C-alpha cells in the first residue's frame, strides 16, 4: 500500500542475505536455521524467505500454518517449529509436510506419539531446560522422553537448548555444563546457539545454529555495535518533516510539556508516532537524523507525530527527509541506539512497526 503520508519502512533483502552469510562464516561447518518468527522480526516473513531462499539451510518459525505456507510456496528446506506442536492437527501436518518440530514437554511428546503415523523420517528437536526456565525437559522428565523416542525409529533426533545470557556477563558455560550433564552420552546432533552465542561463544556452535536478530542487522550485545560486528541493517524507518516551529526560551513542546527550550530554537515535527510503532517512551534526546545530520528528539512522542531539534540544521524545512532508525536516505541511526535510549531492544522496535506503515524494498 502506498500512502501520501511520508512515513515508510525500507527493507533491504541483500542485508539479510549478507547477515546470514556472516552468521555462517562465524559458525563455519554448522547449518543455520534462519529465524523468521514474528513476521521475520517485523521485516516481513516472505521478504526474508525470498532473501534467503538460495542460502538458508532451514527456516525457523512458530506457527504451523506459516510453515505450511512456506511449503506451499515451494520452500524445500527444513522448517522448524520453535514452540513445537499445539494440536494433533499440527502433528499430522508435521508428518505430512516433513516439518521439524521442537518437543519441549511430556504433553507434546504424548501428542506426537498419539497423533503420528511414522512411515517417513520425522525431525525432532528435543528441547532441554538448562536454566532459562521457560521451555524444556529437565533431569526429571528427560529419561522417560528419551525412552519413548527410542521406540520411534523414524525419529531423527536433535538435542536443543536456549541460552538466557549469551549476550551478558554470565555467558553460556553454566548452561553448557547443564546441557552436557542432561545429554549424558548423547553423540547425535545438537542445536544451541542464538545470535549472541554464534558471535561470541564458538564452543556452542554444534551442528545447527539459530540466528535471529543478527539476520536483521542489529547487535545482540549492549557493548558491541552492529557496525563493529560487520552486520548490515535490513530495516530503515523513514519519514519527513511536516511542521516547523520557532521556539523562544522557556517554550515547551508536546503533550505534558516535558521538554522546555533553554534557548531560542527551531524544531521540526516528524510524521511518525507511536501508532506507527515508534516507542512512546523514547525520551527527549533519542537520536534521529534529518537531511543527513544527526540530531535528537524533543518532547513526548504522540500518536502520529514526534518533534526533533532542527536548530543546527537550518536547511531542513517542510518535506525534509528524516531517518528514525536504520541506514536511511536521511542518515544512519542504528536501531540499537534508539532502542537503548527508549529502554528497550531493537527486537521490540522492529516487531512493533505498525501495519499502517507502508513497506518499500530498498537496496544497499
Ligand atoms: C527467537 C529465537 C532464537 C533467535 O534469537 P536471537 O537472539 O534473535 O538470535 C533462537 N532460538 C530460539 C529458540 C528462539 O526462540
mmCIF file of N, CA, C and O in Angstrom, residues 133-175:
data_model
loop_
_atom_site.group_PDB
_atom_site.id
_atom_site.type_symbol
_atom_site.label_atom_id
_atom_site.label_comp_id
_atom_site.label_asym_id
_atom_site.label_seq_id
_atom_site.Cartn_x
_atom_site.Cartn_y
_atom_site.Cartn_z
ATOM 1 N N UNK A 133 14.522 -21.732 32.113
ATOM 2 C CA UNK A 133 13.263 -21.980 32.826
ATOM 3 C C UNK A 133 12.043 -21.415 32.122
ATOM 4 O O UNK A 133 11.163 -20.810 32.744
ATOM 5 N N UNK A 134 12.038 -21.649 30.809
ATOM 6 C CA UNK A 134 10.867 -21.280 30.027
ATOM 7 C C UNK A 134 10.285 -22.596 29.495
ATOM 8 O O UNK A 134 9.273 -23.055 29.968
ATOM 9 N N UNK A 135 10.978 -23.192 28.529
ATOM 10 C CA UNK A 135 10.522 -24.456 27.963
ATOM 11 C C UNK A 135 11.631 -25.488 28.106
ATOM 12 O O UNK A 135 12.806 -25.147 28.160
ATOM 13 N N UNK A 136 11.258 -26.759 28.125
ATOM 14 C CA UNK A 136 12.266 -27.801 28.019
ATOM 15 C C UNK A 136 12.179 -28.877 29.076
ATOM 16 O O UNK A 136 11.648 -28.668 30.172
ATOM 17 N N UNK A 137 12.730 -30.033 28.724
ATOM 18 C CA UNK A 137 12.771 -31.178 29.630
ATOM 19 C C UNK A 137 13.869 -30.971 30.675
ATOM 20 O O UNK A 137 14.882 -30.318 30.416
ATOM 21 N N UNK A 138 13.635 -31.557 31.820
ATOM 22 C CA UNK A 138 14.573 -31.466 32.935
ATOM 23 C C UNK A 138 15.103 -32.856 33.254
ATOM 24 O O UNK A 138 14.668 -33.851 32.665
ATOM 25 N N UNK A 139 15.996 -32.909 34.213
ATOM 26 C CA UNK A 139 16.528 -34.210 34.635
ATOM 27 C C UNK A 139 15.396 -35.143 35.058
ATOM 28 O O UNK A 139 15.494 -36.357 34.927
ATOM 29 N N UNK A 140 14.300 -34.581 35.532
ATOM 30 C CA UNK A 140 13.183 -35.413 35.986
ATOM 31 C C UNK A 140 12.376 -35.993 34.829
ATOM 32 O O UNK A 140 11.840 -37.094 34.927
ATOM 33 N N UNK A 141 12.262 -35.229 33.745
ATOM 34 C CA UNK A 141 11.363 -35.658 32.662
ATOM 35 C C UNK A 141 12.091 -36.206 31.436
ATOM 36 O O UNK A 141 11.479 -36.846 30.586
ATOM 37 N N UNK A 142 13.391 -35.957 31.354
ATOM 38 C CA UNK A 142 14.122 -36.320 30.129
ATOM 39 C C UNK A 142 14.272 -37.829 29.901
ATOM 40 O O UNK A 142 14.045 -38.298 28.778
ATOM 41 N N UNK A 143 14.644 -38.606 30.929
ATOM 42 C CA UNK A 143 14.897 -40.036 30.660
ATOM 43 C C UNK A 143 13.698 -40.746 30.034
ATOM 44 O O UNK A 143 13.848 -41.501 29.075
ATOM 45 N N UNK A 144 12.515 -40.459 30.551
ATOM 46 C CA UNK A 144 11.318 -41.106 30.007
ATOM 47 C C UNK A 144 11.084 -40.679 28.559
ATOM 48 O O UNK A 144 10.707 -41.491 27.703
ATOM 49 N N UNK A 145 11.330 -39.396 28.280
ATOM 50 C CA UNK A 145 11.139 -38.904 26.913
ATOM 51 C C UNK A 145 12.101 -39.611 25.956
ATOM 52 O O UNK A 145 11.711 -40.040 24.866
ATOM 53 N N UNK A 146 13.351 -39.755 26.372
ATOM 54 C CA UNK A 146 14.339 -40.419 25.508
ATOM 55 C C UNK A 146 13.954 -41.878 25.289
ATOM 56 O O UNK A 146 14.104 -42.415 24.186
ATOM 57 N N UNK A 147 13.433 -42.497 26.333
ATOM 58 C CA UNK A 147 12.985 -43.890 26.239
ATOM 59 C C UNK A 147 11.854 -44.000 25.206
ATOM 60 O O UNK A 147 11.870 -44.870 24.332
ATOM 61 N N UNK A 148 10.901 -43.085 25.297
ATOM 62 C CA UNK A 148 9.782 -43.073 24.342
ATOM 63 C C UNK A 148 10.292 -42.887 22.912
ATOM 64 O O UNK A 148 9.870 -43.578 21.989
ATOM 65 N N UNK A 149 11.223 -41.943 22.763
ATOM 66 C CA UNK A 149 11.721 -41.633 21.414
ATOM 67 C C UNK A 149 12.532 -42.783 20.826
ATOM 68 O O UNK A 149 12.544 -42.991 19.614
ATOM 69 N N UNK A 150 13.193 -43.531 21.698
ATOM 70 C CA UNK A 150 13.978 -44.687 21.224
ATOM 71 C C UNK A 150 13.086 -45.718 20.529
ATOM 72 O O UNK A 150 13.531 -46.462 19.678
ATOM 73 N N UNK A 151 11.810 -45.720 20.920
ATOM 74 C CA UNK A 151 10.889 -46.694 20.312
ATOM 75 C C UNK A 151 10.263 -46.184 19.020
ATOM 76 O O UNK A 151 9.401 -46.844 18.446
ATOM 77 N N UNK A 152 10.677 -45.004 18.584
ATOM 78 C CA UNK A 152 10.176 -44.452 17.320
ATOM 79 C C UNK A 152 11.356 -44.352 16.348
ATOM 80 O O UNK A 152 12.033 -43.333 16.284
ATOM 81 N N UNK A 153 11.626 -45.427 15.611
ATOM 82 C CA UNK A 153 12.843 -45.474 14.797
ATOM 83 C C UNK A 153 12.876 -44.430 13.679
ATOM 84 O O UNK A 153 13.945 -44.116 13.181
ATOM 85 N N UNK A 154 11.711 -43.879 13.324
ATOM 86 C CA UNK A 154 11.723 -42.885 12.241
ATOM 87 C C UNK A 154 12.147 -41.500 12.732
ATOM 88 O O UNK A 154 12.356 -40.594 11.927
ATOM 89 N N UNK A 155 12.229 -41.347 14.022
ATOM 90 C CA UNK A 155 12.572 -40.027 14.558
ATOM 91 C C UNK A 155 14.056 -39.728 14.368
ATOM 92 O O UNK A 155 14.915 -40.537 14.715
ATOM 93 N N UNK A 156 14.311 -38.584 13.776
ATOM 94 C CA UNK A 156 15.689 -38.087 13.660
ATOM 95 C C UNK A 156 15.845 -37.023 14.730
ATOM 96 O O UNK A 156 15.332 -35.919 14.619
ATOM 97 N N UNK A 157 16.582 -37.377 15.776
ATOM 98 C CA UNK A 157 16.587 -36.573 16.986
ATOM 99 C C UNK A 157 17.771 -35.609 17.043
ATOM 100 O O UNK A 157 18.903 -35.975 16.716
ATOM 101 N N UNK A 158 17.473 -34.382 17.441
ATOM 102 C CA UNK A 158 18.498 -33.385 17.759
ATOM 103 C C UNK A 158 18.221 -32.912 19.178
ATOM 104 O O UNK A 158 17.055 -32.728 19.540
ATOM 105 N N UNK A 159 19.238 -32.723 19.963
ATOM 106 C CA UNK A 159 19.047 -32.127 21.286
ATOM 107 C C UNK A 159 19.314 -30.631 21.188
ATOM 108 O O UNK A 159 20.259 -30.184 20.539
ATOM 109 N N UNK A 160 18.477 -29.892 21.892
ATOM 110 C CA UNK A 160 18.495 -28.439 21.733
ATOM 111 C C UNK A 160 18.348 -27.774 23.098
ATOM 112 O O UNK A 160 17.745 -28.327 24.010
ATOM 113 N N UNK A 161 18.922 -26.588 23.222
ATOM 114 C CA UNK A 161 18.613 -25.749 24.380
ATOM 115 C C UNK A 161 18.725 -24.293 23.960
ATOM 116 O O UNK A 161 19.109 -23.991 22.818
ATOM 117 N N UNK A 162 18.361 -23.403 24.848
ATOM 118 C CA UNK A 162 18.364 -21.973 24.516
ATOM 119 C C UNK A 162 19.071 -21.223 25.637
ATOM 120 O O UNK A 162 18.830 -21.493 26.814
ATOM 121 N N UNK A 163 19.943 -20.276 25.255
ATOM 122 C CA UNK A 163 20.734 -19.553 26.251
ATOM 123 C C UNK A 163 20.002 -18.315 26.761
ATOM 124 O O UNK A 163 19.427 -17.559 25.988
ATOM 125 N N UNK A 164 20.087 -18.117 28.058
ATOM 126 C CA UNK A 164 19.415 -16.972 28.677
ATOM 127 C C UNK A 164 20.315 -15.739 28.722
ATOM 128 O O UNK A 164 19.840 -14.609 28.717
ATOM 129 N N UNK A 165 21.651 -15.960 28.752
ATOM 130 C CA UNK A 165 22.560 -14.834 28.981
ATOM 131 C C UNK A 165 23.786 -14.878 28.081
ATOM 132 O O UNK A 165 24.878 -14.491 28.489
ATOM 133 N N UNK A 166 23.585 -15.372 26.856
ATOM 134 C CA UNK A 166 24.716 -15.465 25.919
ATOM 135 C C UNK A 166 25.272 -14.086 25.591
ATOM 136 O O UNK A 166 26.423 -13.940 25.204
ATOM 137 N N UNK A 167 24.449 -13.056 25.753
ATOM 138 C CA UNK A 167 24.883 -11.688 25.457
ATOM 139 C C UNK A 167 25.471 -10.995 26.683
ATOM 140 O O UNK A 167 25.940 -9.876 26.585
ATOM 141 N N UNK A 168 25.420 -11.649 27.824
ATOM 142 C CA UNK A 168 25.775 -10.951 29.052
ATOM 143 C C UNK A 168 26.998 -11.517 29.736
ATOM 144 O O UNK A 168 27.720 -12.349 29.200
ATOM 145 N N UNK A 169 27.189 -11.052 30.964
ATOM 146 C CA UNK A 169 28.390 -11.383 31.721
ATOM 147 C C UNK A 169 28.447 -12.857 32.121
ATOM 148 O O UNK A 169 29.491 -13.476 32.118
ATOM 149 N N UNK A 170 27.286 -13.404 32.447
ATOM 150 C CA UNK A 170 27.268 -14.772 32.938
ATOM 151 C C UNK A 170 27.577 -15.783 31.836
ATOM 152 O O UNK A 170 28.031 -16.903 32.110
ATOM 153 N N UNK A 171 27.297 -15.398 30.587
ATOM 154 C CA UNK A 171 27.698 -16.225 29.457
ATOM 155 C C UNK A 171 26.945 -17.535 29.340
ATOM 156 O O UNK A 171 25.774 -17.637 29.750
ATOM 157 N N UNK A 172 27.625 -18.533 28.774
ATOM 158 C CA UNK A 172 26.947 -19.782 28.414
ATOM 159 C C UNK A 172 27.503 -21.012 29.112
ATOM 160 O O UNK A 172 26.888 -22.076 29.072
ATOM 161 N N UNK A 173 28.672 -20.877 29.760
ATOM 162 C CA UNK A 173 29.342 -22.073 30.296
ATOM 163 C C UNK A 173 28.453 -22.837 31.263
ATOM 164 O O UNK A 173 28.345 -24.059 31.194
ATOM 165 N N UNK A 174 27.797 -22.088 32.145
ATOM 166 C CA UNK A 174 26.946 -22.754 33.148
ATOM 167 C C UNK A 174 25.835 -23.548 32.498
ATOM 168 O O UNK A 174 25.516 -24.659 32.925
ATOM 169 N N UNK A 175 25.259 -23.018 31.405
ATOM 170 C CA UNK A 175 24.189 -23.757 30.729
ATOM 171 C C UNK A 175 24.742 -24.919 29.903
ATOM 172 O O UNK A 175 24.122 -25.973 29.818
#
